[in-house]
mmCIF file of C-alpha atoms in Angstrom:
data_model
loop_
_atom_site.group_PDB
_atom_site.id
_atom_site.type_symbol
_atom_site.label_atom_id
_atom_site.label_comp_id
_atom_site.label_asym_id
_atom_site.label_seq_id
_atom_site.Cartn_x
_atom_site.Cartn_y
_atom_site.Cartn_z
ATOM 1 C CA MET A 82 -0.067 -0.053 -0.094
ATOM 2 C CA GLY A 83 1.436 3.087 -1.034
ATOM 3 C CA LYS A 84 0.307 6.412 0.371
ATOM 4 C CA SER A 85 -2.613 8.065 -0.732
ATOM 5 C CA LYS A 86 -2.677 10.296 -3.826
ATOM 6 C CA VAL A 87 -4.118 13.845 -2.530
ATOM 7 C CA LEU A 88 -5.746 16.716 -4.673
ATOM 8 C CA VAL A 89 -5.684 20.058 -2.754
ATOM 9 C CA VAL A 90 -8.466 22.393 -3.695
ATOM 10 C CA GLY A 91 -7.602 26.104 -2.823
ATOM 11 C CA GLY A 92 -3.891 25.229 -2.411
ATOM 12 C CA THR A 93 -2.864 28.719 -2.925
ATOM 13 C CA GLY A 94 -4.778 29.947 0.120
ATOM 14 C CA TYR A 95 -4.057 30.645 3.551
ATOM 15 C CA MET A 96 -4.617 27.171 4.784
ATOM 16 C CA GLY A 97 -4.668 25.620 1.565
ATOM 17 C CA ARG A 98 -0.531 26.350 1.022
ATOM 18 C CA ARG A 99 0.392 25.026 4.491
ATOM 19 C CA ILE A 100 -1.728 21.377 3.201
ATOM 20 C CA VAL A 101 0.259 21.479 0.104
ATOM 21 C CA ASN A 102 3.338 21.585 1.998
ATOM 22 C CA ALA A 103 2.375 19.198 4.679
ATOM 23 C CA SER A 104 1.458 16.544 2.409
ATOM 24 C CA LEU A 105 4.413 16.994 0.546
ATOM 25 C CA ALA A 106 6.292 16.373 3.352
ATOM 26 C CA GLN A 107 4.838 13.566 4.345
ATOM 27 C CA GLY A 108 5.805 12.033 1.058
ATOM 28 C CA HIS A 109 2.390 12.144 -0.524
ATOM 29 C CA PRO A 110 1.874 11.910 -4.504
ATOM 30 C CA THR A 111 0.157 15.641 -4.231
ATOM 31 C CA TYR A 112 -1.938 17.093 -6.733
ATOM 32 C CA VAL A 113 -3.105 20.960 -6.740
ATOM 33 C CA LEU A 114 -6.196 22.155 -8.330
ATOM 34 C CA GLN A 115 -4.701 25.263 -11.287
ATOM 35 C CA ARG A 116 -7.837 27.262 -11.966
ATOM 36 C CA PRO A 117 -8.116 29.431 -14.724
ATOM 37 C CA GLU A 118 -9.476 32.322 -12.300
ATOM 38 C CA ILE A 119 -6.181 32.828 -11.146
ATOM 39 C CA GLY A 120 -5.706 35.657 -13.990
ATOM 40 C CA LEU A 121 -3.276 38.081 -13.717
ATOM 41 C CA ASP A 122 -2.239 36.973 -9.907
ATOM 42 C CA ILE A 123 1.351 36.622 -10.386
ATOM 43 C CA ASP A 124 1.554 35.619 -6.516
ATOM 44 C CA LYS A 125 -0.505 32.744 -6.783
ATOM 45 C CA LEU A 126 0.699 31.778 -9.919
ATOM 46 C CA GLN A 127 4.236 31.738 -8.460
ATOM 47 C CA MET A 128 3.205 29.897 -5.625
ATOM 48 C CA LEU A 129 1.910 27.287 -7.709
ATOM 49 C CA LEU A 130 5.176 26.574 -9.814
ATOM 50 C CA ALA A 131 6.964 26.338 -6.229
ATOM 51 C CA PHE A 132 4.674 23.843 -5.469
ATOM 52 C CA LYS A 133 5.607 22.169 -8.518
ATOM 53 C CA LYS A 134 9.382 22.450 -8.264
ATOM 54 C CA GLN A 135 8.523 20.612 -4.721
ATOM 55 C CA GLY A 136 7.250 17.983 -6.602
ATOM 56 C CA ALA A 137 3.566 18.563 -6.861
ATOM 57 C CA HIS A 138 1.613 18.152 -9.797
ATOM 58 C CA LEU A 139 -0.911 20.906 -11.198
ATOM 59 C CA VAL A 140 -3.989 19.794 -12.480
ATOM 60 C CA GLU A 141 -6.461 22.348 -14.583
ATOM 61 C CA GLY A 142 -9.600 22.633 -13.349
ATOM 62 C CA SER A 143 -12.371 24.883 -12.853
ATOM 63 C CA PHE A 144 -15.940 25.010 -10.955
ATOM 64 C CA SER A 145 -17.410 26.515 -13.985
ATOM 65 C CA ASP A 146 -16.072 23.355 -16.034
ATOM 66 C CA PHE A 147 -17.608 20.412 -14.307
ATOM 67 C CA GLN A 148 -15.825 17.894 -16.361
ATOM 68 C CA SER A 149 -12.374 19.273 -15.344
ATOM 69 C CA LEU A 150 -13.298 18.905 -11.889
ATOM 70 C CA VAL A 151 -14.252 15.027 -12.358
ATOM 71 C CA ASP A 152 -10.927 14.516 -14.767
ATOM 72 C CA ALA A 153 -9.007 16.089 -11.608
ATOM 73 C CA VAL A 154 -10.451 14.116 -9.039
ATOM 74 C CA LYS A 155 -10.281 10.744 -10.869
ATOM 75 C CA LEU A 156 -6.748 11.357 -10.527
ATOM 76 C CA VAL A 157 -6.120 10.769 -6.796
ATOM 77 C CA ASP A 158 -7.437 9.114 -3.565
ATOM 78 C CA VAL A 159 -8.189 11.829 -1.446
ATOM 79 C CA VAL A 160 -9.535 15.164 -1.761
ATOM 80 C CA ILE A 161 -8.777 18.333 0.750
ATOM 81 C CA CYS A 162 -10.866 21.644 -0.038
ATOM 82 C CA THR A 163 -9.328 24.687 1.649
ATOM 83 C CA MET A 164 -11.811 27.444 0.467
ATOM 84 C CA SER A 165 -12.056 30.532 2.152
ATOM 85 C CA GLY A 166 -15.147 30.562 4.326
ATOM 86 C CA VAL A 167 -14.212 33.898 6.191
ATOM 87 C CA HIS A 168 -16.115 36.838 4.625
ATOM 88 C CA PHE A 169 -13.228 39.507 4.934
ATOM 89 C CA ARG A 170 -11.356 37.484 2.189
ATOM 90 C CA SER A 171 -13.554 35.657 0.037
ATOM 91 C CA HIS A 172 -16.526 33.479 1.180
ATOM 92 C CA ASN A 173 -17.138 30.204 -1.163
ATOM 93 C CA ILE A 174 -18.252 27.511 1.056
ATOM 94 C CA LEU A 175 -21.347 26.468 -1.243
ATOM 95 C CA LEU A 176 -19.060 26.504 -4.134
ATOM 96 C CA GLN A 177 -17.861 23.102 -2.836
ATOM 97 C CA LEU A 178 -21.527 21.444 -3.848
ATOM 98 C CA LYS A 179 -20.012 21.104 -7.263
ATOM 99 C CA LEU A 180 -16.792 19.403 -5.789
ATOM 100 C CA VAL A 181 -19.116 16.959 -4.176
ATOM 101 C CA GLU A 182 -21.424 16.292 -7.058
ATOM 102 C CA ALA A 183 -17.691 15.767 -9.138
ATOM 103 C CA ILE A 184 -16.638 13.184 -6.279
ATOM 104 C CA LYS A 185 -19.913 11.584 -6.481
ATOM 105 C CA GLN A 186 -19.154 11.060 -10.058
ATOM 106 C CA ALA A 187 -15.611 10.055 -10.371
ATOM 107 C CA GLY A 188 -16.604 7.165 -7.759
ATOM 108 C CA ASN A 189 -12.931 6.674 -6.599
ATOM 109 C CA ILE A 190 -12.335 8.912 -3.692
ATOM 110 C CA LYS A 191 -11.502 7.191 -0.537
ATOM 111 C CA ARG A 192 -12.060 10.450 1.292
ATOM 112 C CA PHE A 193 -12.892 13.748 1.289
ATOM 113 C CA PHE A 194 -12.098 16.738 3.850
ATOM 114 C CA PRO A 195 -14.048 19.709 3.257
ATOM 115 C CA SER A 196 -13.278 23.191 4.449
ATOM 116 C CA GLU A 197 -13.587 23.375 8.062
ATOM 117 C CA PHE A 198 -10.976 24.109 10.422
ATOM 118 C CA GLY A 199 -12.761 26.529 12.587
ATOM 119 C CA LEU A 200 -15.809 25.910 14.865
ATOM 120 C CA ASP A 201 -17.737 22.777 14.985
ATOM 121 C CA PRO A 202 -21.112 23.626 12.500
ATOM 122 C CA ALA A 203 -22.856 20.462 13.767
ATOM 123 C CA ARG A 204 -22.351 22.283 17.277
ATOM 124 C CA MET A 205 -23.417 25.939 16.227
ATOM 125 C CA GLY A 206 -27.364 25.704 15.408
ATOM 126 C CA HIS A 207 -28.037 28.471 17.991
ATOM 127 C CA ALA A 208 -25.227 30.662 16.565
ATOM 128 C CA LEU A 209 -25.686 34.370 16.107
ATOM 129 C CA GLU A 210 -26.769 36.303 12.648
ATOM 130 C CA PRO A 211 -25.416 37.140 10.254
ATOM 131 C CA GLY A 212 -22.290 34.843 11.233
ATOM 132 C CA ARG A 213 -24.341 31.938 11.486
ATOM 133 C CA VAL A 214 -24.292 31.715 7.544
ATOM 134 C CA THR A 215 -20.929 30.058 7.768
ATOM 135 C CA PHE A 216 -21.935 27.061 9.850
ATOM 136 C CA ASP A 217 -25.444 26.982 8.103
ATOM 137 C CA GLU A 218 -23.400 26.601 4.716
ATOM 138 C CA LYS A 219 -20.967 24.134 6.073
ATOM 139 C CA MET A 220 -23.897 21.661 7.365
ATOM 140 C CA VAL A 221 -25.241 22.191 3.722
ATOM 141 C CA VAL A 222 -22.114 20.972 2.563
ATOM 142 C CA ARG A 223 -21.987 18.114 5.106
ATOM 143 C CA LYS A 224 -25.399 17.052 4.264
ATOM 144 C CA ALA A 225 -24.393 16.739 0.517
ATOM 145 C CA ILE A 226 -21.254 14.473 1.742
ATOM 146 C CA GLN A 227 -23.235 12.099 3.837
ATOM 147 C CA ASP A 228 -26.120 11.937 1.446
ATOM 148 C CA ALA A 229 -23.726 11.149 -1.592
ATOM 149 C CA LYS A 230 -22.149 8.571 0.841
ATOM 150 C CA ILE A 231 -18.690 9.689 0.439
ATOM 151 C CA PRO A 232 -16.120 8.883 3.168
ATOM 152 C CA PHE A 233 -15.131 12.048 5.002
ATOM 153 C CA THR A 234 -13.052 13.771 7.837
ATOM 154 C CA TYR A 235 -14.149 16.790 9.059
ATOM 155 C CA VAL A 236 -11.501 18.736 10.765
ATOM 156 C CA CYS A 237 -12.476 21.789 12.978
ATOM 157 C CA GLY A 238 -12.051 22.857 16.821
ATOM 158 C CA ALA A 239 -9.167 25.171 16.432
ATOM 159 C CA GLY A 240 -8.297 29.098 16.350
ATOM 160 C CA PHE A 241 -5.449 30.009 13.877
ATOM 161 C CA ALA A 242 -2.558 31.494 15.794
ATOM 162 C CA GLY A 243 -2.010 33.970 13.190
ATOM 163 C CA TYR A 244 -5.345 35.357 13.997
ATOM 164 C CA PHE A 245 -5.949 34.703 17.965
ATOM 165 C CA ALA A 246 -2.737 34.124 19.245
ATOM 166 C CA GLY A 247 -0.168 36.791 17.387
ATOM 167 C CA ASN A 248 -2.705 39.825 18.301
ATOM 168 C CA LEU A 249 -4.020 38.379 21.605
ATOM 169 C CA SER A 250 -7.057 38.096 20.118
ATOM 170 C CA GLN A 251 -7.685 41.660 19.535
ATOM 171 C CA MET A 252 -10.022 42.314 16.673
ATOM 172 C CA GLY A 253 -9.035 44.408 13.657
ATOM 173 C CA THR A 254 -4.922 44.149 14.223
ATOM 174 C CA LEU A 255 -2.647 41.334 13.717
ATOM 175 C CA ILE A 256 -0.171 42.244 15.948
ATOM 176 C CA PRO A 257 -0.153 42.634 19.885
ATOM 177 C CA PRO A 258 -0.799 45.593 21.846
ATOM 178 C CA ARG A 259 2.412 47.166 23.913
ATOM 179 C CA GLU A 260 -0.457 49.429 26.082
ATOM 180 C CA LYS A 261 -3.569 48.193 26.447
ATOM 181 C CA VAL A 262 -5.840 45.012 25.535
ATOM 182 C CA LEU A 263 -9.295 44.255 25.583
ATOM 183 C CA ILE A 264 -10.317 41.378 27.721
ATOM 184 C CA TYR A 265 -13.671 39.186 26.806
ATOM 185 C CA GLY A 266 -15.736 38.734 29.813
ATOM 186 C CA ASP A 267 -13.842 37.398 32.525
ATOM 187 C CA GLY A 268 -11.262 36.473 29.941
ATOM 188 C CA ASN A 269 -11.287 32.607 31.604
ATOM 189 C CA SER A 270 -13.014 30.809 28.584
ATOM 190 C CA LYS A 271 -10.865 28.142 27.484
ATOM 191 C CA VAL A 272 -9.676 28.562 23.581
ATOM 192 C CA THR A 273 -7.585 26.155 21.672
ATOM 193 C CA ILE A 274 -5.034 28.079 19.682
ATOM 194 C CA VAL A 275 -2.756 25.846 17.204
ATOM 195 C CA ASP A 276 -0.304 27.012 14.573
ATOM 196 C CA GLU A 277 -1.533 26.588 10.933
ATOM 197 C CA ASP A 278 1.520 24.506 10.148
ATOM 198 C CA ASP A 279 0.993 22.361 12.731
ATOM 199 C CA LEU A 280 -2.763 22.120 11.636
ATOM 200 C CA ALA A 281 -1.775 21.195 8.565
ATOM 201 C CA THR A 282 0.247 18.387 9.505
ATOM 202 C CA TYR A 283 -1.977 17.000 11.914
ATOM 203 C CA THR A 284 -4.579 16.940 9.162
ATOM 204 C CA ILE A 285 -2.456 14.979 6.575
ATOM 205 C CA LYS A 286 -1.555 12.443 9.255
ATOM 206 C CA THR A 287 -5.137 11.584 9.090
ATOM 207 C CA ILE A 288 -5.223 10.732 5.209
ATOM 208 C CA ASP A 289 -4.578 6.889 5.404
ATOM 209 C CA ASP A 290 -5.822 6.542 9.435
ATOM 210 C CA PRO A 291 -8.608 4.144 9.878
ATOM 211 C CA ARG A 292 -9.453 5.719 13.023
ATOM 212 C CA THR A 293 -10.529 9.343 11.384
ATOM 213 C CA LEU A 294 -12.794 7.655 8.499
ATOM 214 C CA ASN A 295 -16.010 9.275 8.899
ATOM 215 C CA LYS A 296 -15.501 11.128 11.723
ATOM 216 C CA THR A 297 -14.521 14.607 13.163
ATOM 217 C CA LEU A 298 -10.770 15.467 13.893
ATOM 218 C CA TYR A 299 -10.463 18.193 16.971
ATOM 219 C CA PHE A 300 -7.471 20.068 18.065
ATOM 220 C CA ARG A 301 -6.750 20.433 22.139
ATOM 221 C CA PRO A 302 -3.230 19.732 22.470
ATOM 222 C CA PRO A 303 -2.884 20.106 26.250
ATOM 223 C CA GLU A 304 -0.490 23.096 26.442
ATOM 224 C CA ASN A 305 -2.036 25.358 23.604
ATOM 225 C CA VAL A 306 -5.926 24.916 25.543
ATOM 226 C CA LEU A 307 -5.571 28.426 26.947
ATOM 227 C CA THR A 308 -7.693 31.307 28.395
ATOM 228 C CA GLN A 309 -7.408 34.909 26.885
ATOM 229 C CA LYS A 310 -6.012 35.902 30.162
ATOM 230 C CA GLN A 311 -3.031 33.343 29.909
ATOM 231 C CA LEU A 312 -2.035 34.314 26.598
ATOM 232 C CA VAL A 313 -1.906 37.915 27.696
ATOM 233 C CA GLU A 314 0.266 37.104 30.266
ATOM 234 C CA MET A 315 2.589 34.941 27.905
ATOM 235 C CA TRP A 316 3.071 38.223 26.316
ATOM 236 C CA GLU A 317 3.337 40.438 29.396
ATOM 237 C CA ASN A 318 6.380 38.142 30.600
ATOM 238 C CA LEU A 319 7.901 38.480 27.393
ATOM 239 C CA ILE A 320 8.054 42.003 27.003
ATOM 240 C CA GLY A 321 8.476 42.546 30.844
ATOM 241 C CA LYS A 322 5.829 44.999 31.089
ATOM 242 C CA LYS A 323 1.940 44.859 32.380
ATOM 243 C CA LEU A 324 -0.309 45.845 29.736
ATOM 244 C CA GLU A 325 -3.939 47.827 31.317
ATOM 245 C CA HIS A 326 -6.558 45.505 30.821
ATOM 246 C CA ILE A 327 -9.947 46.596 29.781
ATOM 247 C CA ILE A 328 -12.979 44.263 30.348
ATOM 248 C CA ILE A 329 -15.765 44.197 27.738
ATOM 249 C CA SER A 330 -18.961 42.756 29.036
ATOM 250 C CA GLN A 331 -20.979 40.461 26.810
ATOM 251 C CA GLN A 332 -23.720 43.125 26.158
ATOM 252 C CA ASP A 333 -21.087 46.010 25.351
ATOM 253 C CA PHE A 334 -19.516 43.405 22.820
ATOM 254 C CA LEU A 335 -22.696 42.472 21.148
ATOM 255 C CA ALA A 336 -23.379 45.938 20.719
ATOM 256 C CA SER A 337 -20.223 46.754 19.068
ATOM 257 C CA MET A 338 -22.094 45.099 15.874
ATOM 258 C CA LYS A 339 -24.135 48.256 15.368
ATOM 259 C CA GLY A 340 -22.874 50.032 12.633
ATOM 260 C CA MET A 341 -20.171 47.741 11.204
ATOM 261 C CA ASP A 342 -20.490 46.214 7.666
ATOM 262 C CA TYR A 343 -21.546 42.617 7.233
ATOM 263 C CA ALA A 344 -17.775 40.897 7.396
ATOM 264 C CA GLY A 345 -17.258 43.045 10.562
ATOM 265 C CA GLN A 346 -20.803 41.767 11.917
ATOM 266 C CA VAL A 347 -19.747 37.819 11.234
ATOM 267 C CA GLY A 348 -16.656 38.107 13.066
ATOM 268 C CA VAL A 349 -18.128 39.615 16.134
ATOM 269 C CA GLY A 350 -20.413 36.733 16.175
ATOM 270 C CA HIS A 351 -17.523 34.003 15.845
ATOM 271 C CA PHE A 352 -15.551 35.815 18.537
ATOM 272 C CA TYR A 353 -18.840 35.932 20.838
ATOM 273 C CA HIS A 354 -18.926 32.419 20.180
ATOM 274 C CA ILE A 355 -15.296 31.645 20.774
ATOM 275 C CA PHE A 356 -14.310 34.170 23.759
ATOM 276 C CA TYR A 357 -17.840 34.238 25.692
ATOM 277 C CA GLU A 358 -19.344 31.133 25.156
ATOM 278 C CA GLY A 359 -15.908 28.854 25.128
ATOM 279 C CA ALA A 360 -17.368 26.928 21.961
ATOM 280 C CA LEU A 361 -14.249 25.685 20.831
ATOM 281 C CA THR A 362 -13.858 23.599 23.999
ATOM 282 C CA ASN A 363 -17.532 23.403 26.180
ATOM 283 C CA PHE A 364 -17.949 20.093 25.331
ATOM 284 C CA GLU A 365 -16.927 16.698 25.580
ATOM 285 C CA ILE A 366 -15.316 14.841 22.212
ATOM 286 C CA GLY A 367 -17.686 11.831 21.743
ATOM 287 C CA LYS A 368 -17.318 8.631 19.892
ATOM 288 C CA GLU A 369 -17.800 10.727 16.628
ATOM 289 C CA GLY A 370 -14.667 12.485 17.059
ATOM 290 C CA GLU A 371 -10.623 11.900 17.965
ATOM 291 C CA GLU A 372 -8.597 14.488 19.269
ATOM 292 C CA ALA A 373 -5.607 15.010 17.251
ATOM 293 C CA SER A 374 -2.347 15.092 19.918
ATOM 294 C CA LYS A 375 -3.797 11.917 21.136
ATOM 295 C CA LEU A 376 -3.607 10.475 17.811
ATOM 296 C CA TYR A 377 -0.553 11.792 16.866
ATOM 297 C CA PRO A 378 1.939 12.406 19.977
ATOM 298 C CA GLU A 379 4.903 12.486 17.580
ATOM 299 C CA VAL A 380 3.856 15.664 16.505
ATOM 300 C CA LYS A 381 5.789 18.112 18.455
ATOM 301 C CA TYR A 382 3.495 21.160 18.046
ATOM 302 C CA ILE A 383 4.453 24.677 18.894
ATOM 303 C CA ARG A 384 3.488 26.234 22.058
ATOM 304 C CA MET A 385 2.159 29.903 22.173
ATOM 305 C CA ASN A 386 4.903 31.243 24.743
ATOM 306 C CA GLU A 387 7.384 30.109 21.939
ATOM 307 C CA TYR A 388 5.076 31.403 19.008
ATOM 308 C CA LEU A 389 4.681 34.811 20.611
ATOM 309 C CA LYS A 390 8.133 35.396 20.603
ATOM 310 C CA ILE A 391 8.681 36.314 17.241
ATOM 311 C CA TYR A 392 6.208 39.287 17.830
ATOM 312 C CA ALA A 393 8.252 40.707 20.987
#
């Protein structure tokens, strides 16, 4: 049994490029969908060519040409989709329905990973408007996968370090504050924060693992399940300075949505669920799920006190 062949859809994106690199690093024959929609985006083209140089195969295909998707899928055993689902970049979750249809028609795929990685949409039926659209659309895709009887792994349950650690979870910035920091509620909700390259490494490890087939992979590496206060303290220790803590009540945080654009309102809703409800960690992982760091203890994941050093 050789290693499964992998097709990455969205391979030049934020998670996609990491998935491609992890797949190559772990020795999988790796195919990346090259979409003509790339147009004159030279950065994306050069990234694709760099993947090719590392040994990846570029496969032409487009969501507007269904047969090209089917042909691309037929080349591989596993499909991983990493199309963006965040509103401040581009939001393409439902485009995956065409990919599900192509996988169904091709009939050869051993496993499909739809674009997820964040909060588990199956647990977000109560989510606030307008941000709940993200979870509702992901559930539409999941239903299509299951109706088509396509084997799957859902990967979710982590905050990206680039968006949650580097900025001490402050909205509207990607760098850590040096004077004052907004603390959500009591700042004690447990949040899982994982380096994006580690997320990709764990994801690729599941591909040929029967333990993760038709299950949800969650991330709770013990040292990276932190409260916002712990994260802030790590930063304060690093820079040798105490920041001014400004407590934001639940009501004030939700009130901040007023007057925001759509993408901002979506972001506030998601932050609310993560930091006021603890939605990344406030449940037991049941038999329908597995936890990545328990399955793969050999992965030396980056701790957030190490991660923050690059910002100091």
